[in-house]
CSV table of C-alpha atoms in Angstrom, one decimal:
chain,number,residue,atom,x,y,z
A,1,MET,CA,-63.3,22.0,-42.9
A,2,ASN,CA,-60.2,23.8,-44.2
A,3,ASP,CA,-58.2,26.2,-42.1
A,4,ASP,CA,-59.6,29.4,-43.8
A,5,THR,CA,-63.2,28.3,-43.1
A,6,HIS,CA,-62.3,27.4,-39.5
A,7,SER,CA,-60.7,30.8,-39.0
A,8,GLU,CA,-63.7,32.6,-40.4
A,9,ARG,CA,-65.9,31.1,-37.6
A,10,TYR,CA,-64.0,33.2,-35.1
A,11,ALA,CA,-64.9,36.4,-37.0
A,12,GLU,CA,-68.6,35.4,-36.9
A,13,LEU,CA,-68.5,34.7,-33.2
A,14,ALA,CA,-66.9,38.0,-32.4
A,15,ALA,CA,-69.5,39.9,-34.4
A,16,VAL,CA,-72.4,38.9,-32.2
A,17,GLY,CA,-73.4,38.6,-28.6
A,18,PRO,CA,-72.3,40.4,-25.4
A,19,TYR,CA,-68.8,41.8,-25.2
A,20,GLY,CA,-68.8,44.2,-22.3
A,21,VAL,CA,-66.2,44.2,-19.6
A,22,ARG,CA,-68.4,43.7,-16.5
A,23,PRO,CA,-67.5,40.5,-14.5
A,24,GLY,CA,-70.9,38.9,-15.0
A,25,HIS,CA,-69.6,35.5,-14.0
A,26,ALA,CA,-66.6,34.0,-12.1
A,27,LEU,CA,-64.8,30.8,-11.6
A,28,ILE,CA,-63.7,30.5,-8.0
A,29,THR,CA,-61.8,27.3,-7.1
A,30,LEU,CA,-60.2,26.3,-3.8
A,31,VAL,CA,-57.8,23.4,-4.2
A,32,GLU,CA,-55.7,21.3,-1.8
A,33,PRO,CA,-52.5,19.7,-3.3
A,34,HIS,CA,-51.9,16.3,-1.9
A,35,PRO,CA,-49.1,16.1,0.7
A,36,GLY,CA,-45.7,15.8,-0.9
A,37,HIS,CA,-46.9,17.2,-4.2
A,38,GLU,CA,-47.1,20.9,-3.3
A,39,TYR,CA,-44.2,22.1,-5.5
A,40,ALA,CA,-45.2,20.0,-8.4
A,41,TYR,CA,-48.7,21.2,-8.2
A,42,ASN,CA,-47.7,24.8,-8.0
A,43,ARG,CA,-45.4,24.6,-11.0
A,44,TRP,CA,-48.0,22.7,-13.1
A,45,TYR,CA,-50.7,25.2,-12.3
A,46,GLU,CA,-48.6,28.3,-12.9
A,47,ASP,CA,-46.6,27.1,-15.9
A,48,ASP,CA,-49.4,25.4,-17.8
A,49,HIS,CA,-52.9,25.1,-16.4
A,50,TYR,CA,-53.4,28.8,-15.4
A,51,TYR,CA,-53.0,29.6,-19.1
A,52,ALA,CA,-54.0,26.5,-21.1
A,53,GLY,CA,-56.8,25.6,-18.8
A,54,ALA,CA,-58.1,29.1,-18.0
A,55,MET,CA,-56.7,32.3,-19.4
A,56,ALA,CA,-56.5,31.1,-23.0
A,57,MET,CA,-60.2,30.4,-23.1
A,58,PRO,CA,-62.7,32.7,-24.7
A,59,TRP,CA,-64.4,35.3,-22.5
A,60,MET,CA,-62.3,34.6,-19.4
A,61,TYR,CA,-60.5,37.9,-19.3
A,62,ALA,CA,-58.9,38.3,-15.9
A,63,GLY,CA,-57.4,35.9,-13.3
A,64,ARG,CA,-55.4,35.7,-10.2
A,65,ARG,CA,-54.1,33.0,-7.8
A,66,TRP,CA,-54.0,33.3,-4.1
A,67,VAL,CA,-52.3,31.2,-1.4
A,68,ALA,CA,-52.9,30.4,2.3
A,69,THR,CA,-49.8,29.7,4.3
A,70,ARG,CA,-50.2,27.5,7.4
A,71,GLU,CA,-50.3,30.6,9.5
A,72,LEU,CA,-53.2,32.0,7.5
A,73,GLN,CA,-55.0,28.6,7.4
A,74,LEU,CA,-55.1,28.6,11.2
A,75,LEU,CA,-57.1,31.9,11.2
A,76,ARG,CA,-60.0,30.3,9.3
A,77,TYR,CA,-63.4,29.8,10.8
A,78,PRO,CA,-65.9,28.3,11.6
A,79,ALA,CA,-64.3,25.0,12.8
A,80,ASP,CA,-67.3,23.0,11.6
A,81,SER,CA,-67.3,24.5,8.1
A,82,ALA,CA,-69.6,22.8,5.5
A,83,VAL,CA,-67.2,23.9,2.8
A,84,ALA,CA,-63.7,22.8,4.0
A,85,ARG,CA,-63.3,19.7,6.1
A,86,PRO,CA,-61.2,20.3,8.1
A,87,VAL,CA,-61.5,24.1,7.8
A,88,THR,CA,-57.7,24.4,7.0
A,89,THR,CA,-58.1,22.4,3.8
A,90,GLY,CA,-57.4,24.2,0.6
A,91,CYS,CA,-54.0,25.9,0.2
A,92,TYR,CA,-54.6,27.6,-3.2
A,93,LEU,CA,-57.5,29.7,-4.4
A,94,SER,CA,-57.9,30.8,-8.1
A,95,THR,CA,-60.3,33.5,-9.2
A,96,TYR,CA,-61.3,34.4,-12.7
A,97,TRP,CA,-63.7,36.9,-14.3
A,98,ILE,CA,-65.9,35.9,-17.3
A,99,THR,CA,-67.7,38.4,-19.5
A,100,GLU,CA,-71.3,38.9,-18.6
A,101,GLY,CA,-73.7,36.9,-20.9
A,102,ARG,CA,-70.9,34.5,-22.1
A,103,TYR,CA,-71.2,31.8,-19.5
A,104,ASP,CA,-72.8,29.1,-21.8
A,105,GLU,CA,-70.2,29.7,-24.6
A,106,HIS,CA,-67.3,29.6,-22.1
A,107,MET,CA,-68.6,26.4,-20.5
A,108,LYS,CA,-68.7,24.6,-23.8
A,109,TRP,CA,-65.1,25.5,-24.4
A,110,THR,CA,-63.9,24.7,-20.8
A,111,VAL,CA,-65.4,21.2,-20.7
A,112,ALA,CA,-63.9,20.4,-24.1
A,113,ILE,CA,-60.4,21.8,-23.4
A,114,ASN,CA,-60.2,20.0,-20.0
A,115,ARG,CA,-61.0,16.7,-21.6
A,116,ARG,CA,-58.3,17.3,-24.1
A,117,LEU,CA,-55.8,18.3,-21.5
A,118,ASP,CA,-56.6,15.2,-19.5
A,119,ARG,CA,-56.2,13.0,-22.5
A,120,ASP,CA,-52.9,14.6,-23.3
A,121,GLY,CA,-51.5,14.0,-19.8
A,122,ARG,CA,-51.6,17.7,-18.9
A,123,VAL,CA,-53.7,17.4,-15.7
A,124,HIS,CA,-52.2,17.1,-12.3
A,125,HIS,CA,-54.3,14.6,-10.4
A,126,HIS,CA,-52.6,14.8,-7.0
A,127,ARG,CA,-55.0,17.4,-5.8
A,128,THR,CA,-58.5,17.7,-4.3
A,129,HIS,CA,-61.1,20.3,-5.3
A,130,VAL,CA,-62.4,21.6,-2.0
A,131,PHE,CA,-64.7,24.3,-3.4
A,132,THR,CA,-64.9,24.8,-7.1
A,133,ALA,CA,-67.8,26.6,-8.7
A,134,PHE,CA,-68.7,28.8,-11.6
A,135,GLN,CA,-70.7,31.7,-10.2
A,136,ASP,CA,-73.0,34.6,-11.3
A,137,HIS,CA,-72.2,38.1,-10.1
A,138,GLU,CA,-74.8,39.6,-7.8
A,139,THR,CA,-73.4,42.8,-6.5
A,140,THR,CA,-70.2,44.7,-5.6
A,141,VAL,CA,-70.0,47.0,-2.5
A,142,TYR,CA,-67.3,49.6,-2.4
A,143,ARG,CA,-65.7,51.2,0.6
A,144,ASP,CA,-65.0,54.5,-1.0
A,145,GLY,CA,-67.9,54.9,-3.3
A,146,ALA,CA,-66.9,56.0,-6.8
A,147,ALA,CA,-63.2,56.4,-5.9
A,148,GLY,CA,-60.7,53.7,-6.6
A,149,PRO,CA,-60.6,50.6,-8.8
A,150,ARG,CA,-63.8,48.9,-9.9
A,151,ASP,CA,-64.6,45.2,-9.7
A,152,VAL,CA,-63.5,44.8,-13.3
A,153,HIS,CA,-60.0,45.8,-12.1
A,154,ALA,CA,-59.9,43.7,-9.0
A,155,LEU,CA,-57.9,40.7,-10.3
A,156,ASP,CA,-55.3,43.0,-12.0
A,157,HIS,CA,-54.9,45.7,-9.2
A,158,PRO,CA,-52.1,44.8,-6.8
A,159,TYR,CA,-54.2,44.0,-3.8
A,160,ARG,CA,-52.2,42.6,-0.9
A,161,GLY,CA,-54.7,40.0,0.2
A,162,LEU,CA,-58.1,38.5,-0.2
A,163,VAL,CA,-60.7,37.0,2.1
A,164,LEU,CA,-63.0,34.3,0.9
A,165,GLU,CA,-66.3,34.2,2.7
A,166,VAL,CA,-69.1,31.7,2.0
A,167,ILE,CA,-72.6,32.2,3.5
A,168,ASP,CA,-75.7,30.0,3.3
A,169,ALA,CA,-79.2,31.4,3.7
A,170,GLU,CA,-81.2,29.5,6.3
A,171,ARG,CA,-83.6,28.1,3.7
A,172,ALA,CA,-84.1,27.9,-0.1
A,173,GLY,CA,-86.0,31.0,-1.2
A,174,GLU,CA,-84.4,33.2,1.5
A,175,ARG,CA,-81.2,34.1,-0.3
A,176,ALA,CA,-82.6,37.3,-1.8
A,177,GLY,CA,-83.3,38.7,1.7
A,178,LEU,CA,-79.7,37.7,2.8
A,179,LEU,CA,-78.3,39.4,-0.3
A,180,ASP,CA,-80.3,42.6,0.3
A,181,TRP,CA,-79.1,42.7,4.0
A,182,LEU,CA,-75.5,42.2,2.9
A,183,ARG,CA,-75.6,44.9,0.2
A,184,THR,CA,-77.4,47.6,2.1
A,185,ARG,CA,-76.5,47.1,5.7
A,186,HIS,CA,-73.8,44.6,6.7
A,187,LEU,CA,-71.1,45.1,4.1
A,188,PRO,CA,-71.2,48.9,4.1
A,189,ARG,CA,-70.7,48.9,7.9
A,190,ARG,CA,-67.9,46.4,7.8
A,191,LEU,CA,-66.1,48.1,4.9
A,192,ALA,CA,-66.1,51.6,6.5
A,193,GLY,CA,-62.6,52.3,7.8
A,194,SER,CA,-61.4,48.8,6.9
A,195,PRO,CA,-58.5,47.6,4.8
A,196,ALA,CA,-60.9,46.1,2.3
A,197,ALA,CA,-61.6,48.3,-0.8
A,198,MET,CA,-64.5,46.2,-2.1
A,199,VAL,CA,-66.5,43.1,-1.7
A,200,THR,CA,-67.8,41.2,-4.7
A,201,VAL,CA,-70.8,38.9,-4.2
A,202,PHE,CA,-71.6,35.9,-6.4
A,203,ARG,CA,-74.0,33.0,-6.3
A,204,PRO,CA,-72.9,29.5,-7.5
A,205,THR,CA,-74.4,27.8,-10.6
A,206,PRO,CA,-74.5,24.0,-11.1
A,207,LEU,CA,-71.7,22.4,-13.0
A,208,PRO,CA,-72.6,20.7,-16.3
A,209,GLY,CA,-73.3,17.0,-16.3
A,210,ASP,CA,-70.3,16.4,-18.6
A,211,ARG,CA,-67.8,18.1,-16.2
A,212,MET,CA,-64.6,16.3,-15.3
A,213,THR,CA,-65.2,13.5,-12.8
A,214,TYR,CA,-62.6,14.8,-10.3
A,215,VAL,CA,-64.7,18.0,-9.8
A,216,ARG,CA,-67.7,17.3,-7.6
A,217,GLN,CA,-71.1,18.9,-8.2
A,218,VAL,CA,-71.7,22.3,-6.6
A,219,GLU,CA,-73.6,22.4,-3.3
A,220,GLY,CA,-75.9,25.1,-2.1
A,221,VAL,CA,-77.0,26.5,-5.5
A,222,ASP,CA,-80.3,27.7,-4.0
A,223,THR,CA,-78.9,29.1,-0.7
A,224,ARG,CA,-75.3,30.0,-1.0
A,225,LEU,CA,-73.4,33.3,-1.6
A,226,THR,CA,-69.7,33.7,-2.2
A,227,LEU,CA,-68.0,36.9,-1.1
A,228,LEU,CA,-64.5,38.0,-2.1
A,229,TRP,CA,-63.0,40.8,0.1
A,230,PHE,CA,-60.1,42.6,-1.7
A,231,LEU,CA,-57.6,43.9,0.8
A,232,GLU,CA,-55.0,46.7,0.7
A,233,ARG,CA,-53.1,45.1,3.6
A,234,ASP,CA,-51.7,41.7,4.5
A,235,PRO,CA,-54.7,39.8,6.0
A,236,GLY,CA,-52.6,38.5,8.8
A,237,GLU,CA,-51.9,42.0,10.0
A,238,CYS,CA,-55.5,43.1,10.2
A,239,TRP,CA,-57.3,39.9,10.9
A,240,ALA,CA,-58.1,40.4,14.6
A,241,GLU,CA,-59.4,43.9,14.2
A,242,HIS,CA,-61.4,43.6,11.0
A,243,PHE,CA,-62.3,40.0,10.1
A,244,THR,CA,-63.2,38.2,13.3
A,245,GLY,CA,-66.9,37.9,14.2
A,246,LEU,CA,-68.3,37.9,10.7
A,247,ASP,CA,-70.1,34.6,11.6
A,248,GLU,CA,-71.7,36.1,14.7
A,249,GLN,CA,-73.1,39.1,12.9
A,250,VAL,CA,-74.6,37.0,10.1
A,251,ALA,CA,-76.1,34.6,12.7
A,252,ALA,CA,-77.6,37.5,14.7
A,253,SER,CA,-79.4,38.7,11.5
A,254,GLY,CA,-81.3,35.4,11.4
A,255,LEU,CA,-80.7,35.3,7.7
A,256,GLY,CA,-77.9,32.8,7.2
A,257,ARG,CA,-74.9,31.0,8.5
A,258,VAL,CA,-71.2,31.6,7.6
A,259,GLU,CA,-69.6,28.4,6.3
A,260,LEU,CA,-66.1,29.7,5.7
A,261,VAL,CA,-64.0,32.8,6.3
A,262,ALA,CA,-60.5,32.3,4.9
A,263,PRO,CA,-57.6,34.7,4.2
A,264,PHE,CA,-55.1,34.5,1.3
A,265,LEU,CA,-52.1,36.3,-0.1
A,266,PRO,CA,-51.5,36.8,-3.8
A,267,THR,CA,-49.0,34.3,-5.3
A,268,VAL,CA,-45.9,35.6,-7.0
A,269,PRO,CA,-46.2,34.2,-10.5
A,270,GLY,CA,-43.3,32.2,-11.8
A,271,THR,CA,-41.9,31.4,-8.3
A,272,ASP,CA,-42.4,28.9,-5.5
A,273,THR,CA,-42.9,31.7,-2.9
A,274,TYR,CA,-44.9,30.4,0.1
A,275,VAL,CA,-44.9,26.8,-1.1
A,276,GLY,CA,-42.6,25.9,1.8
A,277,GLU,CA,-45.0,27.5,4.3
A,278,LEU,CA,-48.1,25.5,3.5
A,279,ARG,CA,-47.6,22.7,6.1
A,280,ASP,CA,-46.6,22.5,9.8
């Protein structure tokens, strides 16, 4: 195939299929760099992988990295998390939006490009994937109604923090009831008067069988919901007042169990800010 023919295929692909801006899907990945490799991991991810392994891909149109200092790691709960073992594991969180209806096309590209990057020695192996999943968008709940940024803006707006919350329904088949309770009752009450402007809610999808071997298969695809709380304040400053007790309220509903509540700060791209604060 000559170069002209190859280029024409891009014109054909762009002319068909969904091309809206709604974040129909997301990649949410919590990673722990191995001790002693924190600086090398941060530079590899920011200088290369964030772009070559994510933002340069078709239909992945917004992204942001987040970091948990040791001080923030110690605020996490529950201690017996089914997601992070121990619960402090996972210094870095990356979040990406994918155009609604383009999940299958994106996955074909991401599997192929990550194989190529690994073959070319451009994958940093001194890290552990704690919680990595592609996810489908379920709902977004806003504190201020129609005012303020929408979920499509969330990864570009200069939010000062993010809280990752993972909840499992009690049994398969009961996630819809949990989602309805979150959307109509729990989240509107918790958002009112809080520093969180919105909460996006996703459900995980299984990773393809030809995924990279260092990424484990997604758990809880029939029961789990992933919540991202976007904050207008530093999470450490408002944690005690606004983000304790989320697990108790979910448990009291009888609809599910909170598996992780974890605060993060946005990274400062191109710098090693916070890298020296990841360990004791």
